[in-house]
XYZ file of C-alpha atoms in Angstrom:
692
model
C -32.716 -40.626 -82.752
C -35.802 -39.061 -81.413
C -36.055 -35.973 -80.065
C -37.708 -36.064 -76.018
C -39.143 -33.835 -73.501
C -37.001 -31.527 -71.354
C -36.176 -33.360 -68.252
C -35.560 -31.466 -64.480
C -31.665 -31.834 -65.063
C -30.033 -29.144 -63.075
C -29.428 -25.777 -64.701
C -25.761 -26.933 -65.427
C -26.096 -30.967 -65.333
C -25.972 -33.389 -67.961
C -28.082 -35.806 -67.215
C -28.099 -39.811 -68.751
C -31.786 -41.461 -67.979
C -31.962 -45.099 -68.308
C -35.844 -46.169 -68.932
C -37.936 -48.649 -70.063
C -39.556 -48.767 -73.159
C -42.160 -46.287 -73.357
C -44.796 -48.830 -75.307
C -43.790 -51.514 -73.167
C -41.818 -53.741 -76.039
C -38.684 -55.521 -74.961
C -35.284 -52.963 -74.459
C -34.060 -49.916 -72.483
C -34.246 -46.449 -73.759
C -31.153 -43.873 -73.090
C -32.092 -40.303 -72.871
C -29.150 -37.590 -73.220
C -29.892 -34.173 -71.923
C -27.776 -31.290 -71.534
C -28.414 -27.300 -70.770
C -28.999 -25.510 -74.335
C -29.327 -28.357 -75.952
C -32.755 -30.453 -77.199
C -32.878 -33.826 -75.452
C -31.939 -36.541 -77.292
C -33.365 -40.558 -77.208
C -31.649 -43.775 -78.267
C -31.929 -47.234 -77.607
C -29.710 -48.857 -75.077
C -26.815 -50.696 -76.848
C -26.840 -54.817 -76.026
C -24.933 -55.673 -72.644
C -23.597 -59.158 -71.441
C -25.344 -61.249 -68.642
C -25.490 -59.057 -65.817
C -23.678 -61.480 -63.516
C -20.700 -61.242 -66.107
C -20.674 -57.775 -65.245
C -21.066 -57.739 -61.481
C -18.481 -60.322 -61.479
C -15.705 -57.473 -62.174
C -15.343 -56.782 -58.172
C -14.824 -60.461 -56.898
C -12.100 -61.525 -55.932
C -10.946 -63.454 -58.722
C -11.263 -61.144 -61.344
C -8.503 -58.870 -62.496
C -8.002 -55.126 -64.163
C -8.707 -56.896 -67.512
C -12.000 -58.099 -66.082
C -12.792 -54.227 -65.171
C -12.054 -52.833 -68.048
C -13.720 -54.832 -70.262
C -17.058 -54.444 -68.166
C -16.295 -50.952 -68.287
C -16.224 -50.574 -72.260
C -19.190 -53.193 -72.514
C -21.175 -50.647 -70.131
C -19.684 -47.391 -72.698
C -20.568 -49.182 -75.720
C -23.821 -50.191 -74.783
C -24.997 -46.439 -72.682
C -22.825 -43.864 -75.248
C -20.893 -45.815 -77.745
C -24.308 -45.861 -80.182
C -26.617 -43.388 -81.557
C -25.967 -41.294 -78.715
C -22.017 -41.039 -79.097
C -21.488 -37.646 -81.491
C -24.026 -36.322 -79.361
C -22.481 -36.834 -75.952
C -18.957 -36.270 -77.072
C -20.230 -32.927 -78.424
C -21.994 -31.851 -74.937
C -19.384 -32.402 -72.716
C -17.104 -31.099 -75.122
C -19.272 -27.442 -74.869
C -20.068 -28.114 -71.698
C -17.604 -26.177 -69.153
C -15.734 -27.872 -66.095
C -16.247 -28.841 -64.027
C -18.925 -31.364 -65.935
C -21.653 -32.678 -63.454
C -23.160 -35.484 -65.089
C -26.105 -37.786 -63.644
C -26.810 -40.876 -64.495
C -30.574 -42.168 -63.434
C -31.316 -45.940 -63.992
C -34.696 -46.950 -63.438
C -34.864 -50.446 -64.527
C -33.837 -52.150 -61.114
C -32.227 -55.317 -63.226
C -29.687 -52.567 -64.614
C -28.972 -50.618 -61.168
C -27.027 -53.328 -59.786
C -24.293 -53.126 -62.644
C -21.241 -51.494 -62.296
C -21.568 -47.918 -64.158
C -19.013 -46.632 -61.900
C -16.326 -48.685 -64.611
C -17.162 -46.770 -67.968
C -14.586 -46.709 -69.764
C -13.506 -45.031 -72.972
C -10.638 -45.234 -75.328
C -8.452 -46.349 -72.157
C -10.136 -43.923 -69.301
C -12.168 -44.542 -66.666
C -15.180 -41.736 -67.351
C -15.716 -41.647 -63.645
C -12.189 -40.962 -62.923
C -11.981 -38.297 -65.135
C -11.016 -35.099 -63.180
C -12.932 -32.746 -65.011
C -16.018 -34.912 -64.855
C -18.069 -35.095 -61.327
C -20.342 -38.461 -61.994
C -23.276 -39.591 -59.612
C -26.437 -41.643 -59.698
C -29.574 -40.106 -58.821
C -33.027 -38.860 -59.737
C -34.461 -35.971 -61.101
C -34.453 -33.241 -58.005
C -38.097 -33.261 -56.734
C -39.038 -30.373 -54.816
C -38.955 -30.314 -50.972
C -41.188 -29.385 -48.317
C -38.134 -28.789 -46.177
C -36.222 -25.387 -46.094
C -32.943 -26.433 -48.595
C -31.166 -22.786 -47.522
C -28.018 -22.690 -45.645
C -27.939 -24.528 -41.894
C -25.707 -22.677 -39.525
C -22.141 -25.066 -38.541
C -20.516 -26.882 -37.014
C -21.378 -29.947 -39.424
C -22.802 -32.627 -37.221
C -21.511 -35.979 -37.853
C -23.195 -39.075 -36.171
C -20.780 -42.310 -36.568
C -22.840 -45.502 -35.929
C -20.210 -48.467 -35.520
C -23.048 -52.200 -35.905
C -20.612 -54.428 -34.435
C -18.466 -55.237 -31.506
C -16.459 -58.540 -32.967
C -12.856 -58.192 -32.420
C -11.176 -57.929 -35.622
C -13.936 -56.210 -37.551
C -13.576 -53.511 -34.620
C -10.616 -53.024 -35.082
C -11.617 -52.029 -38.717
C -13.980 -49.737 -37.664
C -11.856 -48.105 -34.857
C -9.197 -47.309 -38.092
C -12.047 -45.905 -40.078
C -13.297 -43.856 -37.440
C -9.500 -42.387 -36.809
C -9.706 -41.198 -40.020
C -12.939 -39.626 -40.556
C -12.295 -37.741 -37.271
C -8.771 -36.739 -38.486
C -10.016 -35.671 -41.340
C -12.717 -33.711 -39.935
C -11.706 -32.471 -36.765
C -8.127 -30.651 -37.803
C -10.298 -27.503 -38.261
C -11.949 -26.365 -34.839
C -15.195 -25.382 -34.536
C -15.974 -26.266 -38.018
C -16.855 -29.892 -37.563
C -18.441 -31.851 -34.590
C -18.496 -35.458 -34.801
C -20.023 -37.780 -31.872
C -19.926 -41.836 -32.027
C -22.901 -44.069 -31.093
C -21.208 -47.648 -30.311
C -23.622 -50.790 -31.197
C -26.869 -49.402 -30.589
C -29.332 -52.086 -28.838
C -32.166 -51.662 -30.622
C -33.272 -49.219 -32.931
C -35.074 -47.155 -30.705
C -31.750 -46.391 -29.130
C -30.134 -45.537 -32.516
C -33.741 -43.436 -33.083
C -33.220 -41.676 -29.965
C -29.426 -40.426 -30.754
C -30.053 -39.214 -34.116
C -33.101 -37.300 -33.380
C -31.346 -35.666 -30.135
C -28.164 -34.904 -32.077
C -29.891 -34.014 -35.440
C -26.657 -34.565 -36.937
C -26.316 -33.576 -40.594
C -24.155 -36.683 -41.598
C -25.199 -40.606 -40.803
C -21.989 -42.975 -41.070
C -22.911 -46.308 -40.561
C -19.727 -49.225 -40.342
C -21.041 -52.610 -40.219
C -22.716 -55.552 -41.719
C -24.559 -55.281 -44.977
C -27.730 -56.954 -46.462
C -28.675 -60.580 -48.106
C -29.008 -61.568 -51.527
C -31.929 -61.120 -53.591
C -34.696 -63.922 -52.612
C -33.492 -63.166 -49.134
C -36.096 -60.122 -47.942
C -35.897 -56.903 -47.951
C -32.512 -55.100 -47.589
C -31.128 -54.035 -44.007
C -28.047 -53.219 -41.636
C -26.944 -55.902 -39.216
C -26.252 -54.837 -35.662
C -24.708 -56.995 -33.451
C -25.067 -55.194 -29.510
C -23.212 -58.131 -27.997
C -19.987 -60.772 -28.293
C -20.813 -63.947 -30.499
C -22.678 -66.803 -27.623
C -22.285 -64.371 -25.125
C -25.433 -63.380 -22.940
C -26.850 -60.146 -23.405
C -28.209 -57.958 -26.301
C -29.484 -59.695 -28.882
C -28.261 -58.998 -32.970
C -30.898 -57.048 -34.794
C -31.688 -55.606 -38.061
C -32.906 -52.559 -39.612
C -34.955 -52.955 -42.867
C -35.063 -50.728 -45.652
C -39.268 -50.754 -45.246
C -38.305 -48.965 -41.651
C -36.314 -46.556 -42.553
C -39.053 -44.120 -43.401
C -40.378 -44.226 -39.688
C -37.145 -44.843 -37.798
C -36.644 -40.993 -36.936
C -38.104 -37.521 -37.323
C -34.799 -35.840 -38.345
C -33.538 -36.619 -41.559
C -30.177 -36.682 -42.042
C -29.158 -34.805 -45.088
C -26.251 -37.131 -45.804
C -26.177 -41.120 -45.104
C -22.903 -43.126 -45.754
C -23.139 -46.805 -45.673
C -20.307 -48.749 -45.675
C -20.644 -52.229 -45.311
C -17.155 -53.159 -45.941
C -16.872 -55.320 -42.804
C -20.098 -57.354 -44.513
C -20.108 -60.697 -46.290
C -20.684 -59.731 -49.596
C -23.265 -57.365 -50.328
C -26.212 -57.256 -53.441
C -25.504 -54.137 -55.609
C -28.982 -54.455 -56.665
C -29.990 -54.125 -52.852
C -27.831 -51.938 -51.672
C -28.524 -49.373 -54.611
C -31.799 -49.558 -54.956
C -33.003 -50.647 -51.728
C -32.048 -48.968 -48.413
C -30.035 -46.302 -50.482
C -33.103 -45.450 -52.035
C -34.813 -45.815 -48.719
C -33.280 -43.084 -47.093
C -33.246 -41.056 -50.199
C -37.537 -41.489 -49.588
C -37.400 -41.141 -46.202
C -35.373 -37.001 -46.984
C -32.132 -37.962 -46.994
C -30.800 -35.605 -49.743
C -27.750 -37.985 -50.912
C -26.388 -41.644 -49.588
C -23.073 -43.110 -50.480
C -22.524 -46.903 -50.481
C -20.383 -49.404 -51.340
C -21.489 -51.447 -53.980
C -19.413 -54.631 -52.919
C -16.920 -55.427 -50.158
C -14.127 -52.619 -50.005
C -11.349 -54.088 -48.316
C -10.500 -52.214 -44.782
C -7.470 -50.337 -45.912
C -9.229 -48.889 -48.979
C -12.520 -47.863 -46.939
C -9.942 -45.598 -44.592
C -8.697 -44.052 -47.969
C -11.883 -43.349 -49.279
C -13.343 -41.834 -45.540
C -10.046 -39.807 -44.785
C -10.249 -38.182 -48.728
C -13.888 -38.205 -48.606
C -14.218 -35.994 -45.387
C -11.416 -33.948 -45.879
C -12.861 -32.424 -48.884
C -16.356 -32.298 -46.906
C -15.012 -30.068 -43.940
C -13.197 -28.088 -46.434
C -16.752 -27.509 -47.652
C -16.323 -28.626 -51.170
C -19.951 -30.464 -52.685
C -20.532 -34.074 -51.885
C -19.771 -35.311 -55.368
C -16.184 -33.416 -55.630
C -15.521 -34.846 -52.352
C -16.350 -38.449 -54.060
C -14.768 -37.956 -56.804
C -11.516 -36.581 -54.915
C -11.879 -40.359 -52.759
C -12.034 -42.187 -56.216
C -9.092 -40.661 -57.265
C -6.885 -40.887 -54.510
C -8.426 -44.851 -54.024
C -7.024 -44.873 -57.541
C -3.877 -43.519 -56.971
C -3.244 -46.222 -53.301
C -4.527 -48.786 -55.126
C -4.347 -48.531 -58.543
C -5.241 -52.326 -59.763
C -7.966 -53.068 -57.220
C -10.967 -51.314 -58.273
C -11.788 -50.433 -55.316
C -12.243 -46.613 -56.658
C -15.236 -47.659 -58.502
C -17.123 -49.438 -55.486
C -18.290 -46.545 -54.184
C -21.715 -45.176 -55.386
C -23.350 -41.294 -55.042
C -26.624 -41.611 -54.864
C -28.333 -38.239 -54.801
C -32.129 -36.893 -55.508
C -30.414 -33.364 -55.216
C -28.089 -30.604 -56.456
C -24.930 -32.149 -54.966
C -23.601 -28.481 -53.946
C -27.240 -28.192 -52.160
C -26.811 -31.693 -49.901
C -24.738 -30.306 -46.947
C -25.568 -26.391 -47.350
C -23.340 -25.808 -44.171
C -22.380 -22.395 -43.742
C -20.709 -20.185 -40.940
C -21.444 -16.722 -39.976
C -18.654 -15.194 -37.880
C -18.821 -11.354 -36.402
C -18.885 -8.623 -38.437
C -15.105 -7.802 -39.770
C -14.245 -11.648 -38.853
C -13.844 -14.306 -40.947
C -13.065 -17.917 -40.202
C -9.538 -17.942 -41.539
C -8.735 -15.462 -37.960
C -8.859 -18.527 -36.158
C -5.362 -19.721 -37.671
C -4.198 -16.723 -35.869
C -4.365 -17.949 -32.021
C -2.163 -20.818 -30.941
C -4.829 -21.657 -28.132
C -7.291 -21.980 -31.145
C -5.117 -23.727 -33.352
C -3.820 -26.490 -31.026
C -7.295 -27.412 -31.092
C -6.631 -29.669 -34.083
C -5.307 -32.245 -31.379
C -8.126 -32.272 -28.956
C -9.770 -35.734 -28.740
C -12.917 -36.985 -26.833
C -15.292 -35.156 -24.763
C -17.917 -35.339 -27.124
C -20.564 -35.460 -24.832
C -19.277 -32.322 -22.500
C -18.231 -30.582 -25.563
C -22.185 -30.400 -26.899
C -23.503 -30.097 -23.277
C -21.668 -27.128 -23.112
C -21.901 -25.782 -26.723
C -25.729 -26.459 -26.453
C -25.768 -24.417 -22.796
C -25.396 -21.291 -24.275
C -26.622 -21.597 -28.265
C -28.893 -24.792 -28.646
C -28.631 -25.166 -32.527
C -32.168 -26.978 -32.420
C -33.997 -23.912 -30.784
C -33.997 -20.318 -32.634
C -30.624 -18.250 -32.475
C -31.385 -15.889 -29.873
C -33.445 -18.361 -27.736
C -31.050 -18.601 -25.036
C -32.325 -20.564 -21.238
C -29.298 -20.337 -19.320
C -26.611 -17.749 -20.742
C -23.992 -18.587 -17.665
C -22.109 -22.010 -18.034
C -19.624 -23.379 -15.365
C -17.060 -25.725 -16.645
C -15.330 -27.809 -13.827
C -12.998 -30.362 -13.213
C -11.653 -32.953 -10.713
C -8.965 -35.408 -11.167
C -9.930 -38.775 -9.864
C -5.844 -39.415 -9.962
C -5.268 -36.274 -8.721
C -3.332 -34.840 -11.755
C -2.681 -31.354 -12.310
C -5.253 -30.578 -15.419
C -8.480 -31.882 -16.653
C -8.594 -30.133 -19.654
C -11.476 -27.483 -18.984
C -9.469 -25.019 -20.990
C -9.503 -27.067 -23.967
C -13.376 -27.317 -23.616
C -13.520 -23.718 -23.068
C -11.482 -22.847 -26.235
C -13.510 -25.252 -28.436
C -16.814 -23.742 -26.936
C -15.117 -20.279 -27.773
C -14.171 -20.965 -31.585
C -17.930 -23.101 -32.376
C -19.804 -19.733 -30.867
C -17.525 -17.297 -32.783
C -18.270 -19.442 -36.149
C -22.087 -18.784 -35.065
C -21.950 -15.503 -34.774
C -20.873 -14.899 -31.218
C -18.252 -12.460 -29.955
C -15.715 -14.231 -27.957
C -13.777 -12.873 -25.205
C -11.098 -15.327 -23.320
C -10.146 -14.146 -19.903
C -7.385 -15.773 -17.908
C -8.125 -14.972 -14.175
C -4.422 -16.153 -13.063
C -2.591 -13.387 -15.621
C -0.794 -10.705 -14.063
C -2.405 -7.307 -13.762
C -0.445 -4.746 -16.296
C 1.482 -2.479 -14.229
C -0.259 0.413 -15.472
C -3.454 -0.628 -13.928
C -2.264 -1.470 -10.751
C -3.012 0.329 -7.633
C 0.804 1.276 -6.317
C 2.567 0.828 -9.117
C 4.632 -1.858 -8.173
C 5.336 -4.807 -9.840
C 4.244 -7.281 -7.207
C 0.783 -8.508 -7.175
C -0.935 -10.872 -5.356
C -2.185 -14.145 -6.765
C -5.161 -14.026 -5.294
C -7.398 -11.368 -6.262
C -9.990 -8.870 -5.086
C -13.011 -8.274 -6.949
C -11.606 -5.101 -8.584
C -8.559 -6.351 -9.627
C -10.465 -8.873 -11.385
C -12.886 -6.111 -13.189
C -9.542 -4.837 -14.256
C -8.265 -7.839 -15.558
C -11.188 -8.719 -17.189
C -11.100 -5.473 -18.904
C -7.291 -5.629 -20.099
C -7.868 -8.932 -21.491
C -10.854 -8.243 -23.415
C -9.227 -5.168 -25.370
C -6.240 -7.084 -26.002
C -5.311 -7.028 -29.776
C -4.425 -10.742 -29.006
C -8.035 -11.558 -28.907
C -10.285 -13.510 -31.591
C -12.609 -10.747 -30.553
C -11.060 -7.551 -29.017
C -13.782 -5.158 -26.988
C -13.062 -1.338 -27.828
C -11.709 0.202 -25.177
C -13.764 3.072 -25.356
C -16.418 1.164 -24.489
C -15.276 1.099 -20.464
C -14.577 4.967 -20.378
C -17.482 5.776 -18.090
C -16.886 2.638 -16.411
C -13.280 3.977 -15.541
C -14.587 7.417 -14.726
C -17.314 5.686 -12.117
C -13.990 3.680 -10.769
C -12.038 6.803 -10.185
C -14.748 8.472 -7.971
C -16.194 5.449 -6.020
C -13.248 4.039 -5.173
C -12.216 7.184 -2.826
C -15.618 8.742 -2.178
C -19.193 7.369 -1.006
C -20.942 9.099 -3.829
C -20.844 9.990 -7.593
C -20.505 13.436 -7.847
C -23.698 15.723 -9.209
C -23.979 16.067 -13.306
C -22.621 13.568 -16.054
C -19.634 12.305 -16.022
C -16.817 12.297 -18.511
C -15.410 9.023 -19.802
C -11.902 8.756 -18.509
C -8.769 6.695 -18.012
C -8.682 4.420 -14.954
C -6.962 6.103 -12.162
C -5.593 2.453 -11.006
C -6.405 2.917 -7.531
C -7.493 0.300 -4.664
C -11.191 0.288 -3.321
C -11.131 2.182 0.004
C -13.526 -0.202 2.577
C -12.796 2.261 4.983
C -14.818 4.797 3.974
C -18.922 5.064 3.116
C -20.917 2.883 4.630
C -20.884 -1.012 4.054
C -24.204 -0.949 2.899
C -23.743 1.685 0.412
C -23.971 0.470 -2.754
C -20.223 1.071 -3.991
C -19.035 -2.051 -5.188
C -22.798 -2.712 -6.543
C -22.707 0.433 -8.836
C -18.960 -0.366 -10.131
C -19.577 -3.761 -11.114
C -23.090 -2.819 -12.686
C -21.426 0.271 -14.815
C -19.076 -2.671 -15.780
C -22.220 -5.038 -16.857
C -23.562 -1.941 -19.224
C -19.959 -1.657 -20.484
C -19.824 -4.972 -21.594
C -23.545 -4.514 -23.148
C -22.737 -1.160 -24.786
C -19.496 -3.359 -26.466
C -21.298 -6.181 -27.649
C -23.315 -3.947 -30.047
C -26.478 -6.152 -29.425
C -24.482 -9.096 -30.648
C -24.578 -12.505 -28.397
C -21.007 -11.664 -26.433
C -19.437 -14.975 -24.673
C -16.963 -14.005 -22.126
C -15.129 -17.242 -20.598
C -13.290 -16.839 -17.565
C -10.914 -19.141 -16.974
C -9.138 -19.822 -13.792
C -11.968 -17.933 -11.997
C -10.431 -19.575 -8.491
C -7.705 -16.749 -9.083
C -10.666 -14.438 -7.682
C -10.827 -14.656 -3.638
C -13.515 -16.559 -2.783
C -15.221 -13.873 -1.029
C -14.917 -11.431 -3.129
C -16.465 -13.582 -5.481
C -19.342 -15.159 -3.603
C -19.756 -11.775 -1.847
C -19.582 -9.247 -5.438
C -18.713 -10.228 -8.140
C -21.473 -13.516 -8.231
C -24.197 -11.195 -6.910
C -23.718 -8.189 -8.972
C -22.100 -9.579 -12.259
C -22.885 -13.440 -12.811
C -26.236 -13.660 -11.153
C -27.834 -10.680 -12.893
C -26.417 -12.472 -16.551
C -27.422 -15.551 -14.958
C -31.409 -14.148 -14.879
C -31.015 -12.907 -18.465
C -31.154 -9.276 -16.880
C -27.901 -8.037 -18.681
C -28.497 -10.146 -22.726
C -27.091 -9.928 -24.485
C -24.210 -11.051 -22.355
C -23.000 -14.741 -21.571
C -20.700 -16.047 -18.950
C -18.655 -18.850 -18.740
C -16.673 -19.591 -15.011
C -13.705 -22.142 -15.634
C -12.558 -23.631 -12.459
C -11.870 -26.876 -10.145
C -14.915 -28.194 -8.487
C -13.561 -27.011 -5.131
C -13.568 -23.832 -5.807
C -17.310 -24.279 -7.970
C -18.570 -25.556 -4.964
C -18.085 -23.098 -2.761
C -18.353 -20.456 -4.947
C -21.920 -20.592 -6.264
C -25.229 -20.908 -4.060
C -27.239 -24.003 -4.073
C -30.455 -21.889 -4.638
C -29.443 -20.249 -8.328
C -28.540 -23.737 -9.647
C -31.680 -24.322 -11.908
C -30.213 -21.010 -13.876
C -26.781 -22.274 -14.461
C -25.795 -24.649 -16.795
C -23.311 -27.413 -14.760
C -20.652 -29.398 -16.862
C -17.789 -31.310 -15.362
C -14.362 -32.863 -16.526
C -11.857 -35.068 -15.625
C -9.840 -37.828 -16.589
C -9.434 -40.224 -19.106
C -11.046 -43.649 -18.536
C -8.722 -45.608 -19.288
C -10.596 -48.818 -21.562
C -11.204 -45.881 -24.321
C -7.131 -45.474 -24.397
C -6.391 -46.980 -27.635
C -9.474 -45.084 -29.358
C -8.519 -41.995 -28.455
C -4.646 -42.771 -28.851
C -5.643 -43.480 -32.360
C -7.483 -39.973 -33.121
C -4.519 -38.335 -31.671
C -2.269 -40.551 -33.878
C -5.041 -39.561 -36.609
C -4.716 -35.619 -36.346
C -0.793 -35.779 -36.510
C -1.512 -36.971 -39.957
C 0.712 -40.430 -38.809
C -0.331 -43.641 -40.552
C -1.275 -46.696 -38.815
C 1.948 -48.496 -37.719
C 2.896 -51.458 -36.087
C 5.452 -50.667 -33.746
C 3.203 -47.946 -32.852
C 0.008 -50.387 -31.942
C 2.998 -52.319 -29.950
C 4.230 -49.453 -27.823
C 0.283 -47.965 -27.160
C -0.771 -51.318 -26.320
C 2.022 -52.199 -24.283
C 1.188 -48.647 -22.371
C -2.128 -49.442 -22.255
C -1.786 -52.565 -20.318
C 0.179 -50.629 -17.612
C -2.360 -48.068 -17.062
C -4.743 -47.951 -14.716
C -8.362 -46.629 -14.122
C -7.796 -43.347 -15.269
C -5.223 -41.331 -17.042
C -3.884 -37.798 -17.447
C -5.323 -35.792 -20.254
C -2.135 -34.864 -21.118
C -0.599 -38.109 -21.874
C -0.785 -37.826 -25.740
C 0.929 -35.019 -25.297
C 3.428 -36.236 -23.542
C 3.493 -39.314 -25.728
C 4.923 -36.985 -28.529
C 8.679 -36.794 -27.235
C 8.223 -40.642 -26.919
C 7.194 -41.865 -29.732
C 9.397 -40.937 -32.536
C 6.742 -40.946 -35.891
C 4.658 -38.940 -33.447
C 7.337 -36.216 -32.601
C 8.311 -36.399 -35.978
C 4.749 -35.363 -37.388
C 4.704 -32.978 -34.610
C 7.524 -31.078 -35.839
C 6.857 -31.000 -39.068
C 3.591 -29.726 -38.526
C 5.440 -26.836 -35.774
C 7.337 -25.978 -39.021
C 4.281 -25.260 -41.349
């Protein structure tokens, strides 16, 4: 055993590095490096023929074959001169131990090292040891510091073939269910079978995902060219876009944006070659700038792929490091399919500390926390919000584009409107608004949700009665915004004292043409109506009141971006909105004269069309939602079912497919919540969730 030089292993990593002999002689060398210990080296022990070991994953192989391969691999790597050093290093190292296996010779990369076994235990399934493959950390020019969430994930489905597409849909549902149960923390988009590399590149560069997950075909065997990802845009033997391939050599120049993590799932492909997969395509993504790649070293059954993806993304969504997520997914695979060997198929390859692969962070406003979301039903319920990915991105980015500096806002007014093509009562405007509010909250904005259809408290009514008109005048709308914004039921309530000067101005100007001389002391609102019979209609009293209200909101924001969502804006009389609120409240915000305020107006298309002047359209972002397209029913149903934690069931699928056949072109956004009362499995899951 000979001592070596210190490697670039992480501060708390144990590194096992396999290289060719330094003098060029036959054989290989294993070097073990551990914190606080001098590196030691020894020769790699004898191995069986690579083809023999690789066959441990073939269809005819059994558990005994995998055990034999695992013991052979362990003996060669750690069973010789390094045995005592390995046992000593792992015994003295605090759990969880992180172990990096760096296999340099290409001919050894294809071996199923994940199967290593010693004394009746699978090393890569040991709960206290987090294994990964990878090279020494290379200093990067890019900034490794934390990135503000949500975690952005792009799932790329590579084939439309019916049988394989169904498997992809199940995996997509598992990923979505795992990630999007936590509102605002993740954002997921799906790219269905891009027609060419330009389409794929455009979507990645536009979204800038932290994670790209490919589901589709894999690579050829050695001797048949570079490893590739195969994309099949059209049905077999049908006219249309032709199949195309993304070669490993083209990965570096594919996109300007480099995803931090790439997941390559070839579970629906013909048998992929592990040497090409681990050493070719996966390595190409690392060389291009990704920090980690997860790939499969052989075919994985579709149900196992679903289990792996669900567990892996559940852990990533809970802010766990990528190696912890991979280890948890292995454990779950081993529990659900113990004799299949599927748990050893995923390969985690990194060139970064696993804890730095996805440095996603959240920055809720001071005195608030991420957990505050769980106190409000309107936000908790977002765990069942499905679809609307394009609308989500456009609405979220309208006020807070993550591609820009945090204080960059081109259009601080957003309008979310809706129109039902089939005359349904709802289109999901409030769901989309609430999802955006949570997202902005986790990114550091103060957020206030106002329901303008609510009633004003009796203490704030002019005549003290309980009755109040459904369509509100401009002053009632301001009072309702103040009431809702200062309520303790808000995620970010505003201080009531911030409105003291506004109250004083209202108390005087509702019954007087001008303010008295001198400084007004903060006061409580006396709740009187505005008297239009006194003064001159052009005396500016209304503008002064609304201007004071804007000033109160700015003061309450304390310099932090403040988003106020005005839901059911149609509850305000259109004349009152256009003649007073739009001119003195909305327009100044839209033109950047009331920073750091942002406004969201939520209303039906029919109301918005008459309330917003076309001349200001360039300053206001408009996002429209409508009914769901029935062509997307089965995908959305699977996503909803996954959110309920209901496992795919043949009887449920048959029921949903029968319903799908009878749908018109569009269906109601409330249909899935209605099906909870019809589908027994959904109803039971919903009831169980409500009891938590």
